[in-house]
Coordinates of C-alpha atoms in Angstrom, one line a residue:
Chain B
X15 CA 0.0 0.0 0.0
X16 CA 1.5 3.5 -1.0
X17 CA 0.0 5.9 1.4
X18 CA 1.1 8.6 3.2
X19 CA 0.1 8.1 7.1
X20 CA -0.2 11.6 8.7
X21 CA -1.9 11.2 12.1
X22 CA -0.9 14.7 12.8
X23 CA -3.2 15.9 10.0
X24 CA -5.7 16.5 13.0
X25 CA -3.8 19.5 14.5
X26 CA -3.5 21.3 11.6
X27 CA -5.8 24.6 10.2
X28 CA -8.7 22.8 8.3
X29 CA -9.3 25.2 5.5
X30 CA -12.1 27.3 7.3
X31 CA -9.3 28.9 8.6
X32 CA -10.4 29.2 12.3
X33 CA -10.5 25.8 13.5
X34 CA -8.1 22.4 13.1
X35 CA -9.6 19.0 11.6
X36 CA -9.9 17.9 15.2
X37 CA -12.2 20.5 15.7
X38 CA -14.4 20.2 12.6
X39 CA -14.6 16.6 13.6
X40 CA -15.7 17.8 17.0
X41 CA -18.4 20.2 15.3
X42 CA -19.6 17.6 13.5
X43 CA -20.0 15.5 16.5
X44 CA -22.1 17.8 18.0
X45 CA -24.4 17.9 15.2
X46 CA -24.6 14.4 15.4
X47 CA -25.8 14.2 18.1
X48 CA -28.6 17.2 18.4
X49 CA -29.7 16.1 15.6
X50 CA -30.1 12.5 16.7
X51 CA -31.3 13.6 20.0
X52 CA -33.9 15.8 18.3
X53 CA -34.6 13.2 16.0
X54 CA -35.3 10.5 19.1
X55 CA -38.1 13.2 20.9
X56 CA -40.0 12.7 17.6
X57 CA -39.3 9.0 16.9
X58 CA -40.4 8.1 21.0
X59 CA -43.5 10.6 21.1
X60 CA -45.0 9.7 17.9
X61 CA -44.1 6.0 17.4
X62 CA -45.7 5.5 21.2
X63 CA -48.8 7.4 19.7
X64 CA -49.1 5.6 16.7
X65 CA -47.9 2.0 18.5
X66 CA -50.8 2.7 21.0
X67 CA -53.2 3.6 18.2
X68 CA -53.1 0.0 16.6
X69 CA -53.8 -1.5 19.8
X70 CA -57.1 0.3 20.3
X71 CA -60.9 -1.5 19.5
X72 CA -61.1 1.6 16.9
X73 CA -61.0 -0.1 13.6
X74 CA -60.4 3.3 11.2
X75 CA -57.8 4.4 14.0
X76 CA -55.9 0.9 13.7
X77 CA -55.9 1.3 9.8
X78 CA -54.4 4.9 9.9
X79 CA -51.5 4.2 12.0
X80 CA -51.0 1.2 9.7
X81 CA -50.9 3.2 6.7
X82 CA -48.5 5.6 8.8
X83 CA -46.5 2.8 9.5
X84 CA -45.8 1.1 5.8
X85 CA -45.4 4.8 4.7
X86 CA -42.5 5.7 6.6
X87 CA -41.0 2.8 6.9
X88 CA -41.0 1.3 3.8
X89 CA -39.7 4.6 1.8
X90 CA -36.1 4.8 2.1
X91 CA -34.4 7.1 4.7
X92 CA -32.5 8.9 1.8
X93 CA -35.8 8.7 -0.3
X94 CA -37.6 10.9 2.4
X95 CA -34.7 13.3 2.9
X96 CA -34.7 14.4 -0.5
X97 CA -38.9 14.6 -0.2
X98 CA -38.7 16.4 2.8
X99 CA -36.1 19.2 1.8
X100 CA -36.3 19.1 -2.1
X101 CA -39.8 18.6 -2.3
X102 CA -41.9 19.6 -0.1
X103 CA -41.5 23.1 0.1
X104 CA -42.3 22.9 -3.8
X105 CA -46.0 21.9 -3.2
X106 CA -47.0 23.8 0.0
X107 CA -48.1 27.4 -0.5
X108 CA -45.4 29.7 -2.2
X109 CA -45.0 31.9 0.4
X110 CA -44.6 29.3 3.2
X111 CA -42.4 27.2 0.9
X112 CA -40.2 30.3 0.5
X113 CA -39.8 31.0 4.3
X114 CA -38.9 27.0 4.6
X115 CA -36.5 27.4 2.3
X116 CA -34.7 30.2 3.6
X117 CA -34.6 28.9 7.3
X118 CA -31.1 29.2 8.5
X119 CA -29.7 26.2 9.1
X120 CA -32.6 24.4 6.9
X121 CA -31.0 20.8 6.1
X122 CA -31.2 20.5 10.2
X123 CA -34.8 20.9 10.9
X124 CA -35.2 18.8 7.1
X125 CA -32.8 16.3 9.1
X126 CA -34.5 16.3 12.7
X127 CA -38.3 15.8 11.0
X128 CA -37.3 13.5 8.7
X129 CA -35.1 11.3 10.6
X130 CA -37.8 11.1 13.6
X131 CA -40.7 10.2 11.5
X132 CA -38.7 7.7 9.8
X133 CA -37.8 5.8 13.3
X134 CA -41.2 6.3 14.7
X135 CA -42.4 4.3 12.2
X136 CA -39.8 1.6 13.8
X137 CA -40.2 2.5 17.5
X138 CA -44.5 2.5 16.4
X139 CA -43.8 -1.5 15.6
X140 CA -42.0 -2.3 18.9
X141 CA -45.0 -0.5 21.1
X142 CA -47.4 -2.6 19.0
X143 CA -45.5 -5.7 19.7
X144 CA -44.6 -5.0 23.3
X145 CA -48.5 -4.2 23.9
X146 CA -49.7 -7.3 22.5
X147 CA -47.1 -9.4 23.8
X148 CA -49.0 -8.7 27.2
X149 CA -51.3 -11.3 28.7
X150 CA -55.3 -9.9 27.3
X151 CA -55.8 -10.3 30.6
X152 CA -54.0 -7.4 31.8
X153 CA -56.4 -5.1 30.0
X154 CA -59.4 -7.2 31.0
X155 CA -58.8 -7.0 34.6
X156 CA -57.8 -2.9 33.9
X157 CA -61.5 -2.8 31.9
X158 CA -63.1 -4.5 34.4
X159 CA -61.8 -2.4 37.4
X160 CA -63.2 -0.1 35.8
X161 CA -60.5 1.8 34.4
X162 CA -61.2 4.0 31.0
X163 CA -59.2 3.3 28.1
X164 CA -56.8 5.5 28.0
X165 CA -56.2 5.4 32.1
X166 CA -55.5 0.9 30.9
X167 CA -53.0 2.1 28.7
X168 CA -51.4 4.8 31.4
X169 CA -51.3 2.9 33.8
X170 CA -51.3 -0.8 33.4
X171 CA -50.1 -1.6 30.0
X172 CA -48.0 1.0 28.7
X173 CA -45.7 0.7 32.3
X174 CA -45.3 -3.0 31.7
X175 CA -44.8 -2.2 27.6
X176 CA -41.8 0.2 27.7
X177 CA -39.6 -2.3 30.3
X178 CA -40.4 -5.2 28.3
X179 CA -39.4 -3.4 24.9
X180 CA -36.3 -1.3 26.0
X181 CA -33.5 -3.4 24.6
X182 CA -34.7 -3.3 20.4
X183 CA -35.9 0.5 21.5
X184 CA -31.8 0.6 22.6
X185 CA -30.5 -0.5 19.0
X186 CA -33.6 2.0 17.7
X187 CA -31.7 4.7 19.5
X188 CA -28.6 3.8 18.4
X189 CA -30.2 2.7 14.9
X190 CA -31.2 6.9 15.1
X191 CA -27.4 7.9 15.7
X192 CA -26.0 5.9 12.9
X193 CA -28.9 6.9 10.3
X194 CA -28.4 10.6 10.9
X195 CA -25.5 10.5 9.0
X196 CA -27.7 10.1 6.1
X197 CA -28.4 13.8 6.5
X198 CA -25.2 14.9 5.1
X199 CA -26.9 14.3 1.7
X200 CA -29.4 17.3 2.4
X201 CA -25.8 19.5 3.3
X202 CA -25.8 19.0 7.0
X203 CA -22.2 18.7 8.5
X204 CA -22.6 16.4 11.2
X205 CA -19.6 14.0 11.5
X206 CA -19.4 11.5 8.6
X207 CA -19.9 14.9 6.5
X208 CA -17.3 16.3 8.5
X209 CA -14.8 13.5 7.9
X210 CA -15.5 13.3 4.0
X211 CA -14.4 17.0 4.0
X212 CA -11.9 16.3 5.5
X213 CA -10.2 13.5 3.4
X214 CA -11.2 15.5 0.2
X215 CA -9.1 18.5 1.6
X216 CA -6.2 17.0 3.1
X217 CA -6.6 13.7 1.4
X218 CA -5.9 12.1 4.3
X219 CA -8.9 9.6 4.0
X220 CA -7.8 6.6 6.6
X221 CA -7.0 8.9 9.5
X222 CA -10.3 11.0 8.8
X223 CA -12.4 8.2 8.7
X224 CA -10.9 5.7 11.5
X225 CA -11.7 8.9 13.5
X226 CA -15.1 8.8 12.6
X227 CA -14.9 5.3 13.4
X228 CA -13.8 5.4 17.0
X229 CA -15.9 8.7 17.5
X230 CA -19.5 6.6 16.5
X231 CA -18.3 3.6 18.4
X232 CA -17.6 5.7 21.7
X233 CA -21.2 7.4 21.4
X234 CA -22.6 4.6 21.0
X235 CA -20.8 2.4 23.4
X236 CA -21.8 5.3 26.2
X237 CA -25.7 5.3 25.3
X238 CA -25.7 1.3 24.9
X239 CA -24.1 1.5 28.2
X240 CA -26.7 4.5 30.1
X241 CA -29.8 2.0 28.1
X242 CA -28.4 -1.1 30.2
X243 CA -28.2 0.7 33.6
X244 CA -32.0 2.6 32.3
X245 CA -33.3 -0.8 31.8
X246 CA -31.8 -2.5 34.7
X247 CA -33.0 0.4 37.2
X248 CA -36.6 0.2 36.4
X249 CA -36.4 -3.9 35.1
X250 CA -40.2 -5.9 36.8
X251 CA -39.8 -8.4 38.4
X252 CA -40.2 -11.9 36.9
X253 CA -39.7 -10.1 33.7
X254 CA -36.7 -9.8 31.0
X255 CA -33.9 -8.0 31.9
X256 CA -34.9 -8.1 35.7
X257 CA -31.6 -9.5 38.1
X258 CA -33.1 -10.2 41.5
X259 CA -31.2 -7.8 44.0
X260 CA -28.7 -9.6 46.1
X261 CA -30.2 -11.5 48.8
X262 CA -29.1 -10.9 52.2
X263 CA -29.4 -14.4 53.9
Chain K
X50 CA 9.2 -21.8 17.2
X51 CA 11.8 -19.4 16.8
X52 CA 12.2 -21.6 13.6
X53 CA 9.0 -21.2 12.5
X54 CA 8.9 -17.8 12.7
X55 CA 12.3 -17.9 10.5
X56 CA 11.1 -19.8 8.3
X57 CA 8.0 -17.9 6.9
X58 CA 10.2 -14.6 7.2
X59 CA 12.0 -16.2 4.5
X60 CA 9.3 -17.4 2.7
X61 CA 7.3 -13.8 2.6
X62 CA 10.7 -12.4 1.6
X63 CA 11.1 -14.5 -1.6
X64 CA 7.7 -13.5 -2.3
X65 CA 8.8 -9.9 -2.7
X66 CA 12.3 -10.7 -4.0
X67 CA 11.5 -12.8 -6.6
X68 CA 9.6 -10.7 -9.1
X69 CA 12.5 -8.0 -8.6
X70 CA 15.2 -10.3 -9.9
X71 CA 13.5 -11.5 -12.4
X72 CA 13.4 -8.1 -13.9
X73 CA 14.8 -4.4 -13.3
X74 CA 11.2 -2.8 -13.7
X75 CA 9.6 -1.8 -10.3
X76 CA 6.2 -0.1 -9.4
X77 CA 3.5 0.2 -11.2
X78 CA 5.3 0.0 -14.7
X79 CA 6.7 -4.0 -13.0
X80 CA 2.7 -4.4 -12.3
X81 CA 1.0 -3.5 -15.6
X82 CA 4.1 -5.9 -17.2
X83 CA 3.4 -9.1 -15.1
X84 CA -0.6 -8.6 -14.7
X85 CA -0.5 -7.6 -18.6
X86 CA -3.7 -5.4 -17.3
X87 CA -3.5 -1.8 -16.6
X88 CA -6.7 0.0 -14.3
X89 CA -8.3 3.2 -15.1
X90 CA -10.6 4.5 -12.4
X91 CA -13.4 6.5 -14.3
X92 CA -16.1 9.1 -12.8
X93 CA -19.4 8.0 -12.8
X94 CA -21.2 12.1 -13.8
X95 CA -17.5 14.2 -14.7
X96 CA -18.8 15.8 -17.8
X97 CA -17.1 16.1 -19.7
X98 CA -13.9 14.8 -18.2
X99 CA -15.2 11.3 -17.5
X100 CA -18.7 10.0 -17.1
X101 CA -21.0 6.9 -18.0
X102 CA -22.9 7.4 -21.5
X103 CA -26.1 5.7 -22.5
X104 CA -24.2 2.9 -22.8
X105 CA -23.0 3.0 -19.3
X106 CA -19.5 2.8 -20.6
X107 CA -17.4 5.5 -19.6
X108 CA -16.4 8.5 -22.0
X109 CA -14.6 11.8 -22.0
X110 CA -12.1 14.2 -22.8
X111 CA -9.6 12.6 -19.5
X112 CA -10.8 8.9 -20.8
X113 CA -9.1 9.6 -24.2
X114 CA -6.2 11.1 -22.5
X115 CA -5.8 7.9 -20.3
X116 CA -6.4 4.9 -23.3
X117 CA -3.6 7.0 -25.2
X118 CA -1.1 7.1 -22.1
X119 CA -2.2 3.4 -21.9
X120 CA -0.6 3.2 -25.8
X121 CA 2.4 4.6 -24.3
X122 CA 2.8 2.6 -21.5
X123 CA 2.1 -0.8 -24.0
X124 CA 5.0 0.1 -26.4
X125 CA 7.2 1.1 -23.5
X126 CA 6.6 -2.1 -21.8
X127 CA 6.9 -4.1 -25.6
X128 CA 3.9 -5.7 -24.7
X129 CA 1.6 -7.2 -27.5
X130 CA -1.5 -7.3 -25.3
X131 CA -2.4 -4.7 -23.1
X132 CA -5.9 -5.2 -20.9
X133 CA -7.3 -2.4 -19.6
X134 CA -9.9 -2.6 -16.9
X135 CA -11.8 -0.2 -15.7
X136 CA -12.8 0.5 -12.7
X137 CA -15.0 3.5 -11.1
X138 CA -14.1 6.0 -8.8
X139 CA -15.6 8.7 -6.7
X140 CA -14.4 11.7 -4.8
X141 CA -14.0 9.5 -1.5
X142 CA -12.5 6.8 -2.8
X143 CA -10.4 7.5 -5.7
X144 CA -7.3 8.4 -3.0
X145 CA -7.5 4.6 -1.3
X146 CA -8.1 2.7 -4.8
X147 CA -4.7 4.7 -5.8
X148 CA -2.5 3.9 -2.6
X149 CA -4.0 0.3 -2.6
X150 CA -3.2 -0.4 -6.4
X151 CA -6.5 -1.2 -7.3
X152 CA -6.5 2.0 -9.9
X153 CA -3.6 2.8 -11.8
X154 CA -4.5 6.6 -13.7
X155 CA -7.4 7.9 -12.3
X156 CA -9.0 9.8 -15.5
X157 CA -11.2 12.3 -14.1
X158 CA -11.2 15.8 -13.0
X159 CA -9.4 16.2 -9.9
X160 CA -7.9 19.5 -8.7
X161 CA -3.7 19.3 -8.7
X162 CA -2.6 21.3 -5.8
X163 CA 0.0 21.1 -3.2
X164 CA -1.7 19.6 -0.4
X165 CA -2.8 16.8 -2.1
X166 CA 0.9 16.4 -3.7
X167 CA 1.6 15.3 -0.5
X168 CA -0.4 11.9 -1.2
X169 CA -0.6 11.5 -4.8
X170 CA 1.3 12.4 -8.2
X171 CA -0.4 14.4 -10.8
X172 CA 0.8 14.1 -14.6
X173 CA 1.2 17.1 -16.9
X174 CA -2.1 19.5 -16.3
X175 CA -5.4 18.4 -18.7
X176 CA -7.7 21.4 -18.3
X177 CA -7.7 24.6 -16.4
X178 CA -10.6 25.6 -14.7
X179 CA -11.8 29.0 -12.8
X180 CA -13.6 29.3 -9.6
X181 CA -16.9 31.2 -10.4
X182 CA -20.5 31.0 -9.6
X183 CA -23.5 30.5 -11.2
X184 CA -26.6 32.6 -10.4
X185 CA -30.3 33.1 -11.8
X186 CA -30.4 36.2 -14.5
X187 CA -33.0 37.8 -12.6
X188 CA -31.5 38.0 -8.9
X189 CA -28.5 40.2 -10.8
X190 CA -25.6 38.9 -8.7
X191 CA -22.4 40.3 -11.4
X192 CA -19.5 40.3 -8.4
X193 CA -18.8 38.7 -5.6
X194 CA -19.3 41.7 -3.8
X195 CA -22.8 41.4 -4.3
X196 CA -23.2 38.0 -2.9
X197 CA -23.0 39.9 0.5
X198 CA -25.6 39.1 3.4
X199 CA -26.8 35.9 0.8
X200 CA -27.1 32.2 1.0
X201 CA -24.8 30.9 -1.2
X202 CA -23.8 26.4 -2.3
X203 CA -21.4 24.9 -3.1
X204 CA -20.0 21.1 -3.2
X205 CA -18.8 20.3 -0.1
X206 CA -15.5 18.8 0.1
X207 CA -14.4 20.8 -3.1
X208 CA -11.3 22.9 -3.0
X209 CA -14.4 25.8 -4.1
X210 CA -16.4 25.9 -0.8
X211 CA -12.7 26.1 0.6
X212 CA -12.0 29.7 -1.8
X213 CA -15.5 31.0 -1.2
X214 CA -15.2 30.6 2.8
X215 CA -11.7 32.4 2.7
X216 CA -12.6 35.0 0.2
X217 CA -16.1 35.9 2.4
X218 CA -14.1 36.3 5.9
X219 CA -11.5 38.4 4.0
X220 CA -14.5 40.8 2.7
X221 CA -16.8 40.2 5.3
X222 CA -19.3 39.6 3.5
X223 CA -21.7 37.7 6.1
X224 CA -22.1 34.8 3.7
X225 CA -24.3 31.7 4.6
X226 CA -22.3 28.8 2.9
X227 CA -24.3 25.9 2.5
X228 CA -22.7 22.6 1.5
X229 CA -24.3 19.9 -0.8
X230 CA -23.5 16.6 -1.9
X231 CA -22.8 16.9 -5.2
X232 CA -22.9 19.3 -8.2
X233 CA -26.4 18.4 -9.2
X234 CA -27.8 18.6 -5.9
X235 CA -25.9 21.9 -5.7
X236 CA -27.5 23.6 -8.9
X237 CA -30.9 22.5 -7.6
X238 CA -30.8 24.7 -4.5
X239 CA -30.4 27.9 -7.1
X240 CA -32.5 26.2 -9.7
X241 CA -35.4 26.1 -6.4
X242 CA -34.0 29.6 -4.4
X243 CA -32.3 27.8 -1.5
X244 CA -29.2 29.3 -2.5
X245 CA -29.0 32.5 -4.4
X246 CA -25.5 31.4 -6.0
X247 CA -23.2 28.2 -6.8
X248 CA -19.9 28.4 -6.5
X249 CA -18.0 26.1 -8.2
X250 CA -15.1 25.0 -10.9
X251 CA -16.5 27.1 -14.3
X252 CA -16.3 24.2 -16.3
X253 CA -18.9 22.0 -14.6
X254 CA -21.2 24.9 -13.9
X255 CA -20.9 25.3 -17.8
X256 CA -21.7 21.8 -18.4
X257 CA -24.8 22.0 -15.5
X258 CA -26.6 25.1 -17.1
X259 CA -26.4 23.6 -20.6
X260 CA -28.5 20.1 -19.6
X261 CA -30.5 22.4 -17.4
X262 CA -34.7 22.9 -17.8
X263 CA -33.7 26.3 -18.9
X264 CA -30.5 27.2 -19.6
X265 CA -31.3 31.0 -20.6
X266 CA -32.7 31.8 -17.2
X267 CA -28.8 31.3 -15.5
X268 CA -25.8 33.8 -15.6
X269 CA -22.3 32.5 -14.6
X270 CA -20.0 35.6 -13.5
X271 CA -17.1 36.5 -15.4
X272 CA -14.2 37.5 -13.0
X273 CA -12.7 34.0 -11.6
X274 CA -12.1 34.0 -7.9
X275 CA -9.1 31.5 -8.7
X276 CA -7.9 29.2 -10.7
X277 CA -7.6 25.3 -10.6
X278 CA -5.4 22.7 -12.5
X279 CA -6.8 19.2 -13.2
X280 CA -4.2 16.4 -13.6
X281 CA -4.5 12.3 -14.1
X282 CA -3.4 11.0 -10.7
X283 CA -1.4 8.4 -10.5
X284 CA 0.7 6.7 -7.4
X285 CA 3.7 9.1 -5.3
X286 CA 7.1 8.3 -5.4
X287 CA 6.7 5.5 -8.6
X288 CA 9.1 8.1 -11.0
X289 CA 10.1 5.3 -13.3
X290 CA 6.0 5.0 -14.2
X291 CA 5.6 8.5 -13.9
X292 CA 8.1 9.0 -16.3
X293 CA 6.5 7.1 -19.4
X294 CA 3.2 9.0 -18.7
X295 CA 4.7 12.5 -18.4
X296 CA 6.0 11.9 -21.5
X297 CA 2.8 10.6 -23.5
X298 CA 1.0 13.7 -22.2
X299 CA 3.7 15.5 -23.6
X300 CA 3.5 13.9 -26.7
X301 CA -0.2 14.8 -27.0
X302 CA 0.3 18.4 -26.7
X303 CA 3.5 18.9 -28.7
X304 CA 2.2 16.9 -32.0
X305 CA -1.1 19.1 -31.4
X306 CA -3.0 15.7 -31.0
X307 CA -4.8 17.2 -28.3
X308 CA -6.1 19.8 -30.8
X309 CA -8.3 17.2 -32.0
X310 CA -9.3 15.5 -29.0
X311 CA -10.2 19.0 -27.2
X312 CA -12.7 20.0 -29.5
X313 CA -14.3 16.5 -29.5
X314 CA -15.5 17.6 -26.2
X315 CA -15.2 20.6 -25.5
X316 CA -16.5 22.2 -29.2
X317 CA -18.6 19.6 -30.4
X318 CA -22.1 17.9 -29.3
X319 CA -20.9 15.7 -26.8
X320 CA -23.2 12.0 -25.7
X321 CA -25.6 11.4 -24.5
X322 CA -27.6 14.0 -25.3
X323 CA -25.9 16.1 -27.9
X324 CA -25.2 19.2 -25.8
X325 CA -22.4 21.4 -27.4
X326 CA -20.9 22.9 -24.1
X327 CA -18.7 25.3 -26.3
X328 CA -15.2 26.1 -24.1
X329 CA -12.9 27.3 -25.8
X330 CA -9.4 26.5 -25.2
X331 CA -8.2 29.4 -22.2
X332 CA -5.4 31.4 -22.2
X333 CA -3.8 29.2 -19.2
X334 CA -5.0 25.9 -20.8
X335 CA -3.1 26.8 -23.6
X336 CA 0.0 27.7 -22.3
X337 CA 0.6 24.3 -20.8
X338 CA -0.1 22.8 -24.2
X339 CA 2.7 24.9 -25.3
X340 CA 4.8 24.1 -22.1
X341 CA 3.9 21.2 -20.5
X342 CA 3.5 21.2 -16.6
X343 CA 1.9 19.4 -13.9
X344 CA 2.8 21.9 -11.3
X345 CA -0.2 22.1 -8.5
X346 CA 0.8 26.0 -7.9
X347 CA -2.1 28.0 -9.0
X348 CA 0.2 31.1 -9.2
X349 CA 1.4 29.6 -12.5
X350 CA -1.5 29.5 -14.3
X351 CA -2.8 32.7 -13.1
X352 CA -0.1 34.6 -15.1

């Protein structure tokens, strides 16, 4: 292999002229994350919402969050991007597409929306399936207390839901940090953008992207690690993922 | 154990040896001789440098350059039987399918300047190209002055969005630079008003407006903010292979063959859609025709 290692290519002026590579890398970090983070409040409120909605009785309200389901799931992630920021604003009125367009920093709202209804559609499926893989007799008994619907799935279902589905909602998470890299297609800079920009300016592309690399892998070694303590803090007993506390006899 | 470990230290080391005392040729040139294949690494949407026609084969003005450097390289080697493979490239990977070997010339249009000399060699310049930008007629954007306060694209990566960003904190001209993906993506933010302006290597932005919707309605600015060499890259410190390729460039360009091959593409309707993007040889351009260089200073080329 003829190449040129340079591992100090990170301390040197990136060509913005203010800050090094290390620190455009660091930048782009940052979006990284915000924008997953952003991306995560969506993909958790609305995928429990629509998850919950396909458990009701209410036939039309099943069939809705169905449709919402297939739809954003079964479009690609770059697909909706390019909807979402190239398209969109083209068929709402002119004068709100115009404003849309000009947003500052435009590519990470296009990113945070997109990204979060895309995974909601994924988190949607695991509520579904962590609500009916609950005894019916958990929301008989609820019913029959004399609990309303909504006060079942507040407090007796959902509770029980969320523990049993947290470790695929913990690859969703992290399934949301690796996709949002997807938004450097729209012109956001987050990391793996970062590190592309890098290699083409410096043409150092092994040491940009092995930094990428390890930077991904320590993110999401630290949230795979905060999920397992999460999950083991509120674990039910007598259900997955719950470790009986020491005894003391 | 100790043995062992002898023992396959001498085997790996025959591996290497052997091919270099069977013959005097080393690097690339000792490759292309024992694989009796030679790579060219193409760009899928260069045009018109190097890009897939209907055909999905790959054409251009660098392509032609490349299979006549292969030519050389065949009757420097005495070979009877050159294969050439091809093999395609993009902007992220063209640098680690040239270190690894996989790509021998890369026939494209990639900027020669002295940071990247650091990784790669360049061959004699092909084409000279200015920094401008593109902008609709009716938002009246002549200098860069008057991009002040706007939102403005370009490529990101590019040694462009680089140019732009220095030359607005120099002016202060408040810019907000956005970056796309690629050039097409880039000319649709000022074909749909996300950017008022693309900034980008003339050449391209030529080529961009002409397969446009409507190519009247965009304006490219005449003063260049810089100007750019493109060279073939080929592998660093490999002078013996370097040598036979400077010299069929050369060749090109002294017995005016390159005459003929520039207006192929640059003055006539090109595949696949007939588009005459009508470029003119430049002053620069043509001064490395008449003295051939593959220096990556910009200052050169500027005079």
């Amino acid at each position: 292999m003829n190449y040129h290692w340079n591992w100090d290519i990170f301390w040197e002026l990136s060509p913005d002229g203010v800050h090094t590579y290390f620190q455009t890398l660091m930048l782009g970090t940052a979006w990284t994350l915000i924008t997953a983070a952003c991306a995560w409040i969506i993909a958790f409120a609305s995928g429990s919402i629509v998850g919950v909605v396909r458990t009701t009785p209410y036939a039309i309200a099943v069939r809705l969050g169905d449709v919402y389901v297939e739809l954003f799931r079964n479009v690609p992630l770059l697909v909706q991007m390019f909807l979402w920021y190239f398209v969109f604003p083209e068929v709402v009125p002119h004068a709100f597409g115009t404003w849309l367009k000009q947003l500052p920093n435009g590519s990470f709202y296009t990113a945070v929306v997109a990204l979060g209804l895309y995974m909601s559609a994924r988190v949607a499926e695991q509520v579904r399936a962590g609500i009916l893989s609950l005894p019916r007799g958990q929301r008989q008994a609820a019913l029959a207390l004399g609990l309303t619907l909504p006060q079942t799935y507040a407090y007796v279902l959902l509770p029980m839901t969320y523990r049993i589905i947290m470790p695929p909602l913990t690859s969703e998470l992290l399934n949301t940090i690796k996709n949002s890299a997807v938004a450097l297609t729209i012109g956001l800079m987050e990391l793996t953008a970062r590190a592309r920009a890098m290699q083409e300016f410096s043409f150092q592309v092994f040491e940009a992207f092995t930094a990428a690399t390890i930077i991904y892998i320590i993110i999401n070694i630290v949230v795979t690690f905060a999920m397992r303590l999460l999950e083991r803090r509120i674990a039910a007993p007598g259900y997955l993922g719950f470790r009986a506390p020491a005894a003391g006899h | 154990m100790r043995l062992k470990i002898m023992a396959s230290t001498i085997v790996v080391a025959g591996l290497f040896t052997a091919p270099a005392f069977a013959q005097a040729l080393t690097g690339t040139l000792a490759k292309v001789k024992d694989s009796g294949t030679i790579t060219l690494g193409f760009r899928d949407s260069s045009v018109p440098f190097s890009y897939l026609d209907d055909n999905q084969k790959p054409i251009g003005y660098a392509m032609d350059l490349c299979y006549k450097i292969v030519d050389a390289v065949k009757a420097n080697l005495k070979l009877d039987k050159l294969d050439v493979n091809l093999n395609p490239v993009t902007s992220a990977t063209r640098i680690p399918l040239i270190a690894n070997g996989t790509v021998d010339l890369e026939c494209g249009s990639t900027t020669n300047n002295l940071d990247r000399e650091k990784q790669v060699a360049f061959t004699i310049t092909h084409f000279v190209t200015a920094n401008r930008f593109v902008s609709k007629k009716s938002s009246n954007l002549k200098t860069v002055d008057d991009l002040k306060g706007k939102t403005i694209v370009s490529t990101s990566g590019t040694t462009n969005i680089k140019q732009i960003t220095e030359i607005g904190a120099q002016k202060h001209l408040d810019l907000n630079i956005i970056a796309a993906k690629d050039h097409a993506e880039a000319f649709l933010m000022v074909e749909t008003d996300r950017a008022a302006a693309f900034v980008m290597d003339d050449i391209l932005l030529y080529s961009l407006v002409a397969i446009s919707k409507s190519p009247g309605d965009y304006v490219i600015n005449a003063d260049p903010l810089s100007v750019e060499p493109y060279g073939i890259m080929l592998r660093k410190d490999d002078a013996p292979f370097k040598a036979v390729v400077d010299a069929a460039m050369t060749n090109i360009y002294k017995s005016g063959a390159i005459n003929a091959i520039y207006d192929q593409w640059f003055l006539k309707p090109i595949p696949p859609k007939g588009i005459n993007l009508n470029v003119p040889m430049s002053a620069s351009f043509k001064k490395v025709v008449a003295d051939p260089t593959d220096t990556g200073d910009p200052a050169w080329y500027a005079q």
